[in-house]
Tab-separated table of C-alpha atoms in Angstrom:
chain	number	residue	atom	x	y	z
W	427	UNK	CA	-21.270	-29.375	-8.839
W	428	UNK	CA	-17.890	-28.993	-7.425
W	429	UNK	CA	-16.405	-26.093	-6.420
W	430	UNK	CA	-14.101	-25.382	-9.324
W	431	UNK	CA	-17.112	-25.749	-11.952
W	432	UNK	CA	-18.862	-23.002	-9.650
W	433	UNK	CA	-16.102	-20.410	-9.952
W	434	UNK	CA	-15.731	-20.868	-13.524
W	435	UNK	CA	-19.698	-20.507	-13.995
W	436	UNK	CA	-19.350	-17.115	-11.903
W	437	UNK	CA	-16.297	-15.772	-13.931
W	438	UNK	CA	-18.068	-16.288	-17.027
W	439	UNK	CA	-21.036	-14.965	-16.059
W	440	UNK	CA	-19.017	-11.972	-14.469
W	441	UNK	CA	-19.893	-8.465	-16.293
W	442	UNK	CA	-17.433	-6.236	-14.332
W	443	UNK	CA	-14.137	-6.546	-12.559
W	444	UNK	CA	-12.989	-4.556	-9.472
W	445	UNK	CA	-9.532	-2.902	-9.259
W	446	UNK	CA	-8.784	-5.916	-7.043
W	447	UNK	CA	-9.666	-8.524	-9.948
W	448	UNK	CA	-7.351	-6.343	-11.961
W	449	UNK	CA	-4.463	-6.499	-10.013
W	450	UNK	CA	-4.894	-10.322	-9.964
W	451	UNK	CA	-4.807	-10.460	-13.823
W	452	UNK	CA	-1.423	-8.338	-13.568
W	453	UNK	CA	-2.414	-4.572	-14.068
W	454	UNK	CA	-1.064	-2.141	-11.779
W	455	UNK	CA	-2.766	1.112	-10.483
W	456	UNK	CA	-1.121	3.114	-13.129
W	457	UNK	CA	-2.241	0.635	-15.578
W	458	UNK	CA	-5.700	1.015	-14.546
W	459	UNK	CA	-5.723	4.811	-14.232
W	460	UNK	CA	-3.621	4.923	-18.023
W	461	UNK	CA	-5.601	2.478	-20.069
W	462	UNK	CA	-9.028	2.341	-18.686
W	463	UNK	CA	-9.583	6.076	-16.721
W	464	UNK	CA	-12.861	6.009	-15.155
W	465	UNK	CA	-14.781	3.234	-13.811
W	466	UNK	CA	-17.797	2.031	-15.788
W	467	UNK	CA	-19.599	1.407	-12.422
W	468	UNK	CA	-19.342	2.356	-8.626
W	469	UNK	CA	-20.721	0.584	-6.271
W	470	UNK	CA	-20.923	0.596	-2.080
W	471	UNK	CA	-18.143	-0.969	-0.684
W	472	UNK	CA	-19.473	-5.046	0.196
W	473	UNK	CA	-17.345	-5.122	3.161
W	474	UNK	CA	-17.285	-1.883	4.680
W	475	UNK	CA	-19.946	0.929	4.000
W	476	UNK	CA	-17.685	3.981	5.127
W	477	UNK	CA	-15.158	2.695	2.858
W	478	UNK	CA	-15.082	4.605	-0.923
W	479	UNK	CA	-17.059	2.493	-3.313
W	480	UNK	CA	-15.740	-0.177	-5.228
W	481	UNK	CA	-14.858	0.862	-8.690
W	482	UNK	CA	-15.878	-1.670	-11.426
W	483	UNK	CA	-14.494	-1.977	-15.100
W	484	UNK	CA	-16.352	-3.771	-17.797
W	485	UNK	CA	-14.907	-7.006	-18.666
W	486	UNK	CA	-15.515	-6.218	-22.538
W	487	UNK	CA	-13.386	-3.085	-22.155
W	488	UNK	CA	-10.595	-4.839	-20.112
W	489	UNK	CA	-10.095	-7.500	-22.553
W	490	UNK	CA	-10.076	-4.761	-25.458
W	491	UNK	CA	-7.426	-3.065	-23.468
W	492	UNK	CA	-5.379	-6.215	-22.704
W	493	UNK	CA	-5.569	-6.896	-26.749
W	494	UNK	CA	-3.879	-3.406	-27.361
W	495	UNK	CA	0.087	-2.874	-28.141
W	496	UNK	CA	0.050	-0.140	-25.680
W	497	UNK	CA	-1.284	-2.787	-22.446
W	498	UNK	CA	1.709	-5.203	-23.956
W	499	UNK	CA	4.217	-2.293	-23.654
W	500	UNK	CA	3.155	-1.106	-20.036
W	501	UNK	CA	2.612	-4.457	-18.941
W	502	UNK	CA	6.579	-5.115	-20.390
W	503	UNK	CA	7.368	-2.296	-18.417
W	504	UNK	CA	6.028	-3.207	-15.230
W	505	UNK	CA	7.115	-6.671	-15.239
W	506	UNK	CA	10.646	-5.324	-15.553
W	507	UNK	CA	10.378	-2.960	-12.673
W	508	UNK	CA	8.830	-5.404	-10.386
W	509	UNK	CA	11.627	-7.743	-11.092
W	510	UNK	CA	14.067	-5.053	-10.373
W	511	UNK	CA	12.641	-4.041	-7.207
W	512	UNK	CA	12.501	-7.634	-6.014
W	513	UNK	CA	16.205	-7.845	-6.882
W	514	UNK	CA	16.925	-4.867	-5.160
W	515	UNK	CA	15.083	-6.196	-1.913
W	516	UNK	CA	16.900	-9.471	-2.299
W	517	UNK	CA	20.280	-7.538	-2.401
W	518	UNK	CA	19.255	-5.649	0.877
W	519	UNK	CA	18.145	-9.094	2.583
W	520	UNK	CA	21.465	-10.445	1.854
W	521	UNK	CA	23.310	-7.288	2.796
W	522	UNK	CA	21.760	-7.529	6.047
W	523	UNK	CA	22.466	-10.948	6.436
W	524	UNK	CA	25.904	-10.870	5.829
W	525	UNK	CA	26.076	-8.201	8.543
W	526	UNK	CA	24.203	-10.257	11.155
W	527	UNK	CA	26.568	-13.340	10.264
W	528	UNK	CA	29.451	-11.226	10.728
W	529	UNK	CA	31.756	-11.163	14.137
W	530	UNK	CA	29.837	-9.661	17.135
W	531	UNK	CA	30.980	-6.112	17.851
W	532	UNK	CA	31.625	-5.437	21.516
W	533	UNK	CA	30.704	-2.123	22.396
W	534	UNK	CA	32.061	-0.620	25.444
W	535	UNK	CA	30.838	2.565	27.265
W	536	UNK	CA	32.554	4.593	29.736
W	537	UNK	CA	30.990	4.762	33.323
W	538	UNK	CA	28.929	7.919	33.889
W	539	UNK	CA	30.614	10.873	35.388
W	540	UNK	CA	29.708	11.887	38.617
W	541	UNK	CA	27.624	14.848	37.670
W	542	UNK	CA	25.674	12.725	34.800
W	543	UNK	CA	23.791	10.979	38.013
W	544	UNK	CA	22.536	13.819	39.626
W	545	UNK	CA	18.599	14.334	39.191
W	546	UNK	CA	17.339	17.766	38.486
W	547	UNK	CA	14.755	18.404	41.054
W	548	UNK	CA	12.286	21.481	41.638
W	549	UNK	CA	12.555	23.477	44.804
W	550	UNK	CA	9.643	22.429	46.246
W	551	UNK	CA	10.856	18.493	45.748
W	552	UNK	CA	13.926	19.333	47.944
W	553	UNK	CA	14.560	17.033	50.761
W	554	UNK	CA	13.771	19.023	54.073
């Protein structure tokens, strides 16, 4: 059986989704809290035993929430917000690139005053 078919079989048999699985489906942490609330199951973290337990949500409950009008409204806002954040980051990156490609600025510092060169020493460190 090819790998793709095995992956599809596993997905078809899946009864619960983790928060990471929900994020892969377009959910945000706020959407999970707002629309799903408490997880259906908590299991020990499979990667690190000392980490918080993995929160698992029933696939049936997730799909029911995804069909709701509230999900559509919240998802549309999340998509707009993420697009705006992406655009703002791109604007900042372009501004930095413009500054970096501009003329090189030479900054000349005055030489230190003679008093600035003295090193403060404790009396015990004074030369004899």
